[in-house]
Coordinates of C-alpha atoms in Angstrom, one line a residue:
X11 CA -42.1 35.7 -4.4
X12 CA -41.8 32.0 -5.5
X13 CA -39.9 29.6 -3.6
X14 CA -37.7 26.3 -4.9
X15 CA -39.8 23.1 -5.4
X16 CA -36.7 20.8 -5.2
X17 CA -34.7 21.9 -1.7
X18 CA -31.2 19.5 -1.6
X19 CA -31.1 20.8 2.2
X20 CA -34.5 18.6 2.7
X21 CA -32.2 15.5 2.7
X22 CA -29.3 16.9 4.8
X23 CA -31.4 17.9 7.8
X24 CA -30.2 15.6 10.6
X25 CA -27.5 13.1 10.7
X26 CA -30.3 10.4 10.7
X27 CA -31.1 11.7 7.2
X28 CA -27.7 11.9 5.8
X29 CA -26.9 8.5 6.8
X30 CA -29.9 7.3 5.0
X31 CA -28.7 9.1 1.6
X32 CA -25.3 8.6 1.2
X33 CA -23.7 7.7 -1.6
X34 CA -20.3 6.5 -0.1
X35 CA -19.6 4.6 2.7
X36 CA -16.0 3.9 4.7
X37 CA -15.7 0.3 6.4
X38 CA -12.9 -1.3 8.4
X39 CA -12.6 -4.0 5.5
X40 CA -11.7 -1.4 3.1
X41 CA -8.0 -1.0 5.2
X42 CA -4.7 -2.5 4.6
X43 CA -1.9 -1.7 7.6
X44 CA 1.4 -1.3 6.7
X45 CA 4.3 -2.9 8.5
X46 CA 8.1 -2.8 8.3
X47 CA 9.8 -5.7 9.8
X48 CA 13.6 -6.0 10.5
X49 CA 15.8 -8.3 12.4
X50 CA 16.4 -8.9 16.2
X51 CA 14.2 -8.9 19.2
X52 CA 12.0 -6.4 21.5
X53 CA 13.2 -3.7 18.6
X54 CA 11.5 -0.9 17.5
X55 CA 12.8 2.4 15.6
X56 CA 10.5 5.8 15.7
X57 CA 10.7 7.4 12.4
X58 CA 10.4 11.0 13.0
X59 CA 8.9 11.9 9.6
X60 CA 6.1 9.4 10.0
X61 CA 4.7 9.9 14.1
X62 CA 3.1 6.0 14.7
X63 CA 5.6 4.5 12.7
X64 CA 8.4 2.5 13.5
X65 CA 10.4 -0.2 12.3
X66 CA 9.6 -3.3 14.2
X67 CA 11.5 -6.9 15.0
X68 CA 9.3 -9.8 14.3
X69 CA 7.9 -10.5 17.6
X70 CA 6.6 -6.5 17.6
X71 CA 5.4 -6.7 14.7
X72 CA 3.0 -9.5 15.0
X73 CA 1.4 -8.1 18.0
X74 CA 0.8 -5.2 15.7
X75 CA -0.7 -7.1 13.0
X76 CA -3.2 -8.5 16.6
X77 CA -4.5 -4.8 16.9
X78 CA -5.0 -4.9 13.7
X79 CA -7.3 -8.1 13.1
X80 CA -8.6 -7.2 16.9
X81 CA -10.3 -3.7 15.1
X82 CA -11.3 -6.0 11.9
X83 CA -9.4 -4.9 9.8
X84 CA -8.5 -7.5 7.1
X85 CA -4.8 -7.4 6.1
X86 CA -1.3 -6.0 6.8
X87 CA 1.0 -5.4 4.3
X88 CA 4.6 -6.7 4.7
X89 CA 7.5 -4.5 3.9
X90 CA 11.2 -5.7 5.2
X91 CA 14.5 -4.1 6.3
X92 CA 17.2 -6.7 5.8
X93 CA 20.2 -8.1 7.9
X94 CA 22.6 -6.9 4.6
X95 CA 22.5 -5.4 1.4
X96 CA 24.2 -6.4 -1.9
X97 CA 24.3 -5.5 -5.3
X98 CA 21.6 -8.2 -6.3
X99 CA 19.3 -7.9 -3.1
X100 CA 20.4 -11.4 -2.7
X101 CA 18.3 -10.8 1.0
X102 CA 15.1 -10.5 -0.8
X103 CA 14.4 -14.0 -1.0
X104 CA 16.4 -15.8 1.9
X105 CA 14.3 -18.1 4.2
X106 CA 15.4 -16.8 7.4
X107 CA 14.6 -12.9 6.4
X108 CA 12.2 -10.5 8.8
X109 CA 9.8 -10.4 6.4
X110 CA 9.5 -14.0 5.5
X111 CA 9.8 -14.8 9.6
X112 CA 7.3 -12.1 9.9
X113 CA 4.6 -13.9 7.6
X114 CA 5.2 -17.0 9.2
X115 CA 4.6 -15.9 12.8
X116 CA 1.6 -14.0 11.6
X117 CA -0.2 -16.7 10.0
X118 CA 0.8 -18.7 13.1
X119 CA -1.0 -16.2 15.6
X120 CA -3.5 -14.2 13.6
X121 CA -4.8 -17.2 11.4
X122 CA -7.5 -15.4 10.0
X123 CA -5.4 -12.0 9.2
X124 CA -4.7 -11.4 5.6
X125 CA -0.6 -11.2 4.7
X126 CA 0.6 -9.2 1.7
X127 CA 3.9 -8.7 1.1
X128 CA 5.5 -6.1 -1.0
X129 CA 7.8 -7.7 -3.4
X130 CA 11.0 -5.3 -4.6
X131 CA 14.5 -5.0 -4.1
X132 CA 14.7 -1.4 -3.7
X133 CA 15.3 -2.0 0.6
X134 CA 17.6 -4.7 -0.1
X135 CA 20.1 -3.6 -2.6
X136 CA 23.1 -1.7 -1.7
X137 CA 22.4 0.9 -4.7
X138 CA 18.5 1.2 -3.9
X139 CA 17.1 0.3 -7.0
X140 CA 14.6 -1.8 -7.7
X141 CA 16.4 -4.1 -9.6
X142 CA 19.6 -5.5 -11.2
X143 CA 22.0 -2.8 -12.7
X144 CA 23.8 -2.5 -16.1
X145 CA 26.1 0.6 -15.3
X146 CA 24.2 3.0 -14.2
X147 CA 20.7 1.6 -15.6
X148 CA 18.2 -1.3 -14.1
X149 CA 17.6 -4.1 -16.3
X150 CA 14.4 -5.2 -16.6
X151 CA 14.6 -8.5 -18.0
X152 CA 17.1 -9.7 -15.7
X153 CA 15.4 -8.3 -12.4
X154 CA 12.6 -10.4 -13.7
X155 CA 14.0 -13.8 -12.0
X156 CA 14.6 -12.4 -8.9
X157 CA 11.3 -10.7 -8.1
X158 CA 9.9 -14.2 -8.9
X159 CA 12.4 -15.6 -6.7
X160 CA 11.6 -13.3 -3.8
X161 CA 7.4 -13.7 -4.6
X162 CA 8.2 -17.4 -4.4
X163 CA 9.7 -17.5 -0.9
X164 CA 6.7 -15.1 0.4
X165 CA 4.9 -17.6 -1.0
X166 CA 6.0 -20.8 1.0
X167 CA 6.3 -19.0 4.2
X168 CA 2.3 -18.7 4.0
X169 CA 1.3 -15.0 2.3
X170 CA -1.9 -15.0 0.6
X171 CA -1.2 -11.7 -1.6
X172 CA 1.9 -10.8 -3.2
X173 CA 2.6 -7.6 -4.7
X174 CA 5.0 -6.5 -6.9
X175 CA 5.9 -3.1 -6.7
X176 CA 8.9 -2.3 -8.9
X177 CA 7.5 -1.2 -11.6
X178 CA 9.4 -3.6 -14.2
X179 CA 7.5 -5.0 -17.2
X180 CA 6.7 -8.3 -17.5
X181 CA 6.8 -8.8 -13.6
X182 CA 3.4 -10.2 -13.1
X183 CA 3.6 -13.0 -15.8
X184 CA 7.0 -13.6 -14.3
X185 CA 5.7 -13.9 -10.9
X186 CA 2.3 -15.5 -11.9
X187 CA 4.1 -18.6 -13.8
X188 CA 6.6 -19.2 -11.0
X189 CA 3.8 -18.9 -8.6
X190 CA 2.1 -21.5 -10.3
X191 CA 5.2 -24.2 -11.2
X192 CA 5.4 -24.5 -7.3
X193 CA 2.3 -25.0 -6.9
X194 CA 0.8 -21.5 -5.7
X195 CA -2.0 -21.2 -8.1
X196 CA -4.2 -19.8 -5.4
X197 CA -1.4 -17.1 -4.4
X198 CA -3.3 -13.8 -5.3
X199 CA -1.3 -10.6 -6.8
X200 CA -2.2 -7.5 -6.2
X201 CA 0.0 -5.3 -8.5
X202 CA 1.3 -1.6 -8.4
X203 CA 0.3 -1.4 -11.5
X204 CA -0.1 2.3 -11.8
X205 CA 3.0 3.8 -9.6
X206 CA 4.1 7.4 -10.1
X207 CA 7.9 9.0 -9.8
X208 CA 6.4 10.7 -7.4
X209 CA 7.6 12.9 -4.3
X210 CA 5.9 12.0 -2.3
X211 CA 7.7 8.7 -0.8
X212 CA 10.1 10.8 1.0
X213 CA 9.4 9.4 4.3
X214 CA 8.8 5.8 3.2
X215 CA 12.6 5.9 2.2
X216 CA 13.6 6.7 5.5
X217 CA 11.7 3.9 7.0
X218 CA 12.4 1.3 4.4
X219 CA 15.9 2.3 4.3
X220 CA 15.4 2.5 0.4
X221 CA 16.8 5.7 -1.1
X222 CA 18.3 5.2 -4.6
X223 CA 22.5 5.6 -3.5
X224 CA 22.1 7.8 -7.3
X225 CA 19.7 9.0 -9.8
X226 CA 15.9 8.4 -9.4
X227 CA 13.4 6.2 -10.4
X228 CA 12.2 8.2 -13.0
X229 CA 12.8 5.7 -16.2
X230 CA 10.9 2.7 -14.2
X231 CA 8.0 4.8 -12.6
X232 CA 5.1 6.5 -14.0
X233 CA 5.3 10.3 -15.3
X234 CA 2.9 12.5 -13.6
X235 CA 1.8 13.8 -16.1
X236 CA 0.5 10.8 -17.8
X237 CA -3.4 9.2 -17.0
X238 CA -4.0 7.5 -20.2
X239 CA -0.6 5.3 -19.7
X240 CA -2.3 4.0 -16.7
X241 CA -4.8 2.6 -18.2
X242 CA -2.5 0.6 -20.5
X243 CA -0.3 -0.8 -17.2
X244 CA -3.3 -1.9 -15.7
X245 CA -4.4 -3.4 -19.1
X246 CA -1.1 -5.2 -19.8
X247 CA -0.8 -6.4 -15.6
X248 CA -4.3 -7.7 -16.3
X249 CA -3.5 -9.9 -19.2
X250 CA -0.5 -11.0 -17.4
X251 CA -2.7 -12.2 -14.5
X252 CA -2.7 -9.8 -12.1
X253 CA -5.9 -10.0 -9.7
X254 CA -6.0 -6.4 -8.0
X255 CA -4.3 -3.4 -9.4
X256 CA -3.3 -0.9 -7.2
X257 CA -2.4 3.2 -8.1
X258 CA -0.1 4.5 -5.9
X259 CA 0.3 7.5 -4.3
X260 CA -3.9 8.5 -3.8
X261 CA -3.9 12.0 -2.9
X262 CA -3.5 14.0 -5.9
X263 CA -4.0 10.9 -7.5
X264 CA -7.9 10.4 -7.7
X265 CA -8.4 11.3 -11.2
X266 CA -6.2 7.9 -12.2
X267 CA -8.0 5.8 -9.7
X268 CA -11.5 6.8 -11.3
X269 CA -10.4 6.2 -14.6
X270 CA -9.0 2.8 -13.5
X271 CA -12.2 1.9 -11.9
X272 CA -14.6 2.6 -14.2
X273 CA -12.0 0.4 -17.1
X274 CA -11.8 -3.2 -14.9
X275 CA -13.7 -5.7 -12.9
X276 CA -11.5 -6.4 -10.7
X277 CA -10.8 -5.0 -7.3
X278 CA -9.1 -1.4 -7.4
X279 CA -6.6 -0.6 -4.3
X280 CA -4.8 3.2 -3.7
X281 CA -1.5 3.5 -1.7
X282 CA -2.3 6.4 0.6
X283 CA 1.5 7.0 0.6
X284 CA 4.6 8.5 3.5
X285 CA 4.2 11.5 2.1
X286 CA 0.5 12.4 2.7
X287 CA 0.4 11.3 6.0
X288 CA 3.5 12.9 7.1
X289 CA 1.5 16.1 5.9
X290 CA -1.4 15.5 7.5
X291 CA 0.7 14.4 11.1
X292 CA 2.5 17.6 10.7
X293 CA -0.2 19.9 10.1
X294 CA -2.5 18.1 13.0
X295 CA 0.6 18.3 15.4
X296 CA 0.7 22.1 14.6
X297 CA -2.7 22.4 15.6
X298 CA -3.9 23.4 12.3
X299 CA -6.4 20.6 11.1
X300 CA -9.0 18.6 12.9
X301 CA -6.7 15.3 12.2
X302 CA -9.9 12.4 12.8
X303 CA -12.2 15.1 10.2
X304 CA -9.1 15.4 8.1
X305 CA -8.3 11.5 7.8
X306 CA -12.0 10.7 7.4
X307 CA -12.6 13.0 4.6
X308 CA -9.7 12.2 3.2
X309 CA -10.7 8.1 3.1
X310 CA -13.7 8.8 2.2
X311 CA -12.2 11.0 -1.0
X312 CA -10.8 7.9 -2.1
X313 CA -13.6 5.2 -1.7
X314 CA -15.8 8.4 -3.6
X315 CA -12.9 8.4 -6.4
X316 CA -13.5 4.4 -6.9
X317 CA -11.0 2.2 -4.4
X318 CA -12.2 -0.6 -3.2
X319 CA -9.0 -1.2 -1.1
X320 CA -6.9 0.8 1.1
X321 CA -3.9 1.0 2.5
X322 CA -3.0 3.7 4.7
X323 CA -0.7 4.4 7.7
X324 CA -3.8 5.8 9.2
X325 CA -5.4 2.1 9.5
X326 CA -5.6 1.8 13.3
X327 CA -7.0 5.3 14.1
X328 CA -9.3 4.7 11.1
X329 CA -11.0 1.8 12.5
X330 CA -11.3 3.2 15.9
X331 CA -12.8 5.7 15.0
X332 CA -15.3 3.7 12.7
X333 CA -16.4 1.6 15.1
X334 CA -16.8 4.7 17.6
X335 CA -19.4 6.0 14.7
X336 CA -18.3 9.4 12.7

């Protein structure tokens, strides 16, 4: 009887072993924690969809942006729930809003913490879009000044990444040369360049308040169906000078964020969305998955696919658990 001269099992014998081999590794500095800031003080708002959620008042939310740089992990992301809504998300960009507040307190406390803010108009609109509308359509040109606007005010209240996530063309260079008249050349954006119509940001609506009041998003945001159009939004965000490019949702996206990888040189980031870790909650909460294996694989999927950055809901369980060693 002959036996196998190359045995794969030889270098998966102990855990001592597998370290030694792998291909992939997770680290803290790979995570990005999502906030959602809103106005007045001592509040916070469970979201039932998403369990470790909540929207938070300023003060709240820089002591969770302290866990966060406590555990090493480099940056939150900023997304805000506004005092009022109009039809030009007007709210955006004003001085005094949670989320410019929020950066500035940050900055003030956690020095060393990373701050990027998402910049839309989708939470601060009374209609939900992302932009300005023309009957019953968003117009991209026009929505252009007003995502500069509101990158701008980030900007001067201290946040060292933008990014633009509405999906209009042309945002970037927009953003980029207002960026730069005011004197925030060194301002980085990291761009959604590759975001998908997808359902999958049930929950996030209910968090962000941001529901489209009619229609969907479908004539802004990606097609599922498409991979090769990805490549030619992160090509054109790119040339428009973008410095990360982000595809968003992860999940059942990993295919797009391999083929992004391997076509740039800059830093790749994946959105592990609402939606995915609502299912995961649920599913754990049922008793039905090993939630830490589930998470872990799950991180790990997406480094594997080819992201160098993520952000995920999951970020403070994530890095507790790293620095417990899995």
């Amino acid at each position: 009887m002959g036996f196998p001269v190359n045995r794969p099992r030889r270098l998966r014998r102990n855990e001592t072993m597998r370290r030694l081999v792998r291909e992939n590794h997770l680290r803290v500095e790979d995570l990005v924690y999502p906030l959602f800031v809103t106005q007045g003080q001592g509040f916070r708002k469970e979201i039932e969809s998403m369990p470790g959620v909540a929207q938070l008042s300023v003060g709240l939310a820089v002591e969770e942006a302290q866990k966060a740089a406590e555990l090493g992990i480099p940056a939150v992301i900023l997304f805000g729930i506004p005092a009022y809504k109009d039809e030009t998300g007007s709210s955006a960009w004003a001085e005094d809003e949670a989320v410019q507040r929020a950066v500035r307190e940050i900055k003030k406390t956690v020095p060393q913490l990373l701050v990027i803010t998402d910049v839309c108009l989708c939470e601060y609109t009374s209609h939900g879009h992302c932009g300005l509308l023309q009957g019953q359509e968003v117009a991209n040109d026009p929505t252009l000044e007003l995502l500069a606007r509101t990158a701008l005010s980030h900007a001067r209240a201290g946040a060292d990444i933008v990014a633009p996530s509405d999906m209009m063309d042309g945002r970037v260079a927009a953003i980029r040369t207002m960026l730069d008249h005011h004197g925030y050349q060194d301002v980085a954006i990291m761009s959604y360049a590759v975001k998908y119509a997808s359902a999958y940001y049930g929950p996030f609506r209910e968090v962000a308040e941001s529901a489209p009041q009619f229609g969907d998003r479908k004539a802004y945001q990606m097609d599922p169906a498409n991979s090769r159009e990805a490549l030619k939004e992160v090509a054109l965000d790119l040339e428009e000078g973008a410095d990360i490019v982000m595809v968003k949702p992860a999940l059942a996206y990993m295919d797009i964020i391999r083929q992004v990888k391997d076509a740039v040189v800059v830093p790749v980031a994946a959105y592990n969305v609402s939606g995915e870790y609502a299912m995961i909650k649920a599913a754990a909460r049922l008793g039905w998955i090993d939630e830490k294996r589930i998470v872990l694989e799950t991180m790990l999927g997406f480094k594997r696919a080819g992201a160098d950055i993520i952000l995920t809901y999951h970020a403070l369980d994530v890095a507790k658990w790293l620095k417990e060693g899995y």
